[in-house]
Amino acid sequence: MKELAGKVAFVTGAASGIGLGISTALAQAGVKVMMCDIEKDALDDAISGLKQTNADVDGVIADVSLKAQLQAAADATMERFGRVDILVNNAGVGGGGRYGEWTDAGWEWTIGVNLMSVVWGIEIFGPLIEAHGEGGQIVSTASIAGFLPVTNPPYNVTKFGVVALSEGLRTELEPRGIGVSVLCPGFIRTKIMDSARNVPDRFAGARDTTGEGANLDHSEFAEMAREAIAHGIDPLYVGELVREGIEGNWPYIFTDNEFEPAIMERFANVKAGFDRIRGRVPRH
Ligand SMILES: NC(=O)c1ccc[n+]([C@@H]2O[C@H](COP(=O)([O-])OP(=O)(O)OC[C@H]3O[C@@H](n4cnc5c(N)ncnc54)[C@H](O)[C@@H]3O)[C@@H](O)[C@H]2O)c1
């Protein structure tokens, strides 16, 4: 998508962190942005901040782990802006619990917000992008954890899922004029470690598996991640990369090279698995 000015974007998790960075960078490029979030006060503040820069933005409250609320947010976007060109499935939560700690509620919450919202986002907004015949872009936020399962299992699983969904749909949606990108951030300075603030009541049992509740995640990785995120990359820089990724239809939007060697090591281990059986003839 070469010319962004005048396009319409729908961004989830837009009240904070990376979603706010993406909304800001798109608005600075002249994109009209419908900002969606579960947290009303933070969303109001984010919108009024952007409006002061003359950005054409508006907001809608939705819990994206509920399909009906995402559908209502899409309806509100069409009513307000009349079209959608860019979908950014960014809302996400960190948590779910490590082995021995995880709960059904933790898994359901994490899968609902991090993965099903992306499935439903594509299902609901894909046809809206197709409808005007000018094509568009879908960007979904996964993580380095979508290539390297280093955090807690529910989070890793959802982020691998977002990578799989994006890679698979990229080929399928290309003939329909829709580009598909997956954003895989490293450590970004956001409120992700405070995800417990947004646990919907129906997943209340998940609060203890976020690392902020009773079962504090004291794993070495969680301690290191907390520190790294506190001093992480500026979310607006990530937003600017996403804007560039949309303009260039990048398949993968990475934010930095910190985990590149570890991901390459994983690929080398996969290759070693193939090498181990090379030359053997399968019995049919
Ligand atoms: N911060 C990092 O280092 C990092 C690294 C890799 C991936 N990510 C991913 O980036 C995305 C954005 O997270 P962030 O780091 O900006 O954290 P953040 O907590 O600052 O922002 C997340 C936003 O999502 C919203 N949200 C949470 N649950 C929601 C729900 N059910 N419905 C609607 N909105 C909801 C929150 O209110 C918040 O505004 C997530 O998908 C996260 O997994 C973050």
Coordinates of C-alpha atoms and ligand atoms in Angstrom, one line a residue, residues 12-19 36-39 42 62-65 89-94 109 113-114 141-145 155 159 183-195 197-198 200 229, ligand 1:
T12 CA -7.1 -3.2 18.6
G13 CA -5.3 -2.7 21.9
A14 CA -4.9 0.9 20.8
A15 CA -5.0 2.6 24.2
S16 CA -1.5 1.6 25.3
G17 CA 1.9 0.5 24.2
I18 CA 2.4 -0.9 20.7
G19 CA -1.2 -0.3 19.7
C36 CA -10.4 -0.1 19.9
D37 CA -9.6 -1.2 23.5
I38 CA -11.1 -2.7 26.6
E39 CA -9.8 0.0 28.9
A42 CA -6.8 4.9 28.8
A62 CA -14.7 -3.8 23.0
D63 CA -13.4 -6.9 24.7
V64 CA -11.9 -8.5 21.6
S65 CA -12.1 -12.0 23.2
N89 CA -5.0 -7.1 15.3
N90 CA -2.7 -6.0 18.1
A91 CA -4.5 -6.5 21.5
G92 CA -2.8 -9.0 23.6
V93 CA -2.0 -10.1 27.1
G94 CA 0.9 -11.7 28.8
W109 CA -8.1 -15.8 28.5
V113 CA -7.4 -12.2 23.5
N114 CA -4.2 -13.2 21.7
T141 CA 0.9 -8.7 16.5
A142 CA 2.6 -11.9 17.4
S143 CA 5.9 -11.8 19.2
I144 CA 9.4 -13.2 19.1
A145 CA 7.6 -15.9 21.2
Y155 CA 1.5 -17.1 25.4
K159 CA 1.9 -16.3 19.3
L183 CA 4.6 -8.1 13.7
C184 CA 7.1 -9.9 15.9
P185 CA 8.3 -7.5 18.6
G186 CA 11.2 -8.0 20.9
F187 CA 11.2 -6.1 24.2
I188 CA 9.1 -3.0 23.9
R189 CA 8.5 -0.5 26.7
T190 CA 4.8 -1.1 27.4
K191 CA 2.4 -2.2 30.1
I192 CA 2.3 -5.9 29.0
M193 CA 3.7 -7.1 32.3
D194 CA 0.7 -5.4 33.9
S195 CA -1.8 -7.4 31.8
R197 CA -5.4 -5.1 34.9
N198 CA -7.5 -6.3 31.9
P200 CA -12.4 -9.9 32.1
I229 CA 10.6 -4.4 28.9
Ligands
LIG1 N1 5.8 -5.3 25.0 C1 6.5 -6.2 24.5 O1 7.7 -6.4 24.8 C2 5.9 -7.2 23.5 C3 6.7 -8.1 22.9 C4 6.1 -9.0 21.9 C5 4.8 -8.9 21.6 N2 4.0 -8.0 22.3 C6 2.6 -7.9 21.9 O2 2.2 -6.6 21.6 C7 0.8 -6.5 21.7 C8 0.5 -5.2 22.5 O3 0.9 -5.3 23.8 P1 1.7 -4.1 24.6 O4 3.1 -4.7 24.8 O5 1.6 -2.9 23.9 O6 1.0 -4.1 26.0 P2 0.0 -3.1 26.7 O7 -0.5 -3.8 27.9 O8 0.7 -1.8 26.9 O9 -1.1 -2.9 25.6 C9 -2.1 -3.9 25.3 C10 -3.4 -3.2 25.1 O10 -4.4 -4.3 24.8 C11 -5.6 -4.0 25.5 N3 -6.4 -5.2 25.8 C12 -6.1 -6.2 26.7 N4 -7.1 -7.1 26.7 C13 -8.0 -6.7 25.8 C14 -9.2 -7.2 25.4 N5 -9.8 -8.3 25.9 N6 -9.9 -6.5 24.5 C15 -9.5 -5.4 23.9 N7 -8.3 -4.8 24.3 C16 -7.6 -5.5 25.2 C17 -5.1 -3.3 26.8 O11 -6.1 -2.6 27.4 C18 -4.0 -2.5 26.3 O12 -4.4 -1.2 25.9 C19 0.3 -7.7 22.4 O13 -0.3 -8.6 21.4 C20 1.6 -8.3 23.0 O14 1.5 -9.7 23.1 C21 4.5 -7.1 23.2

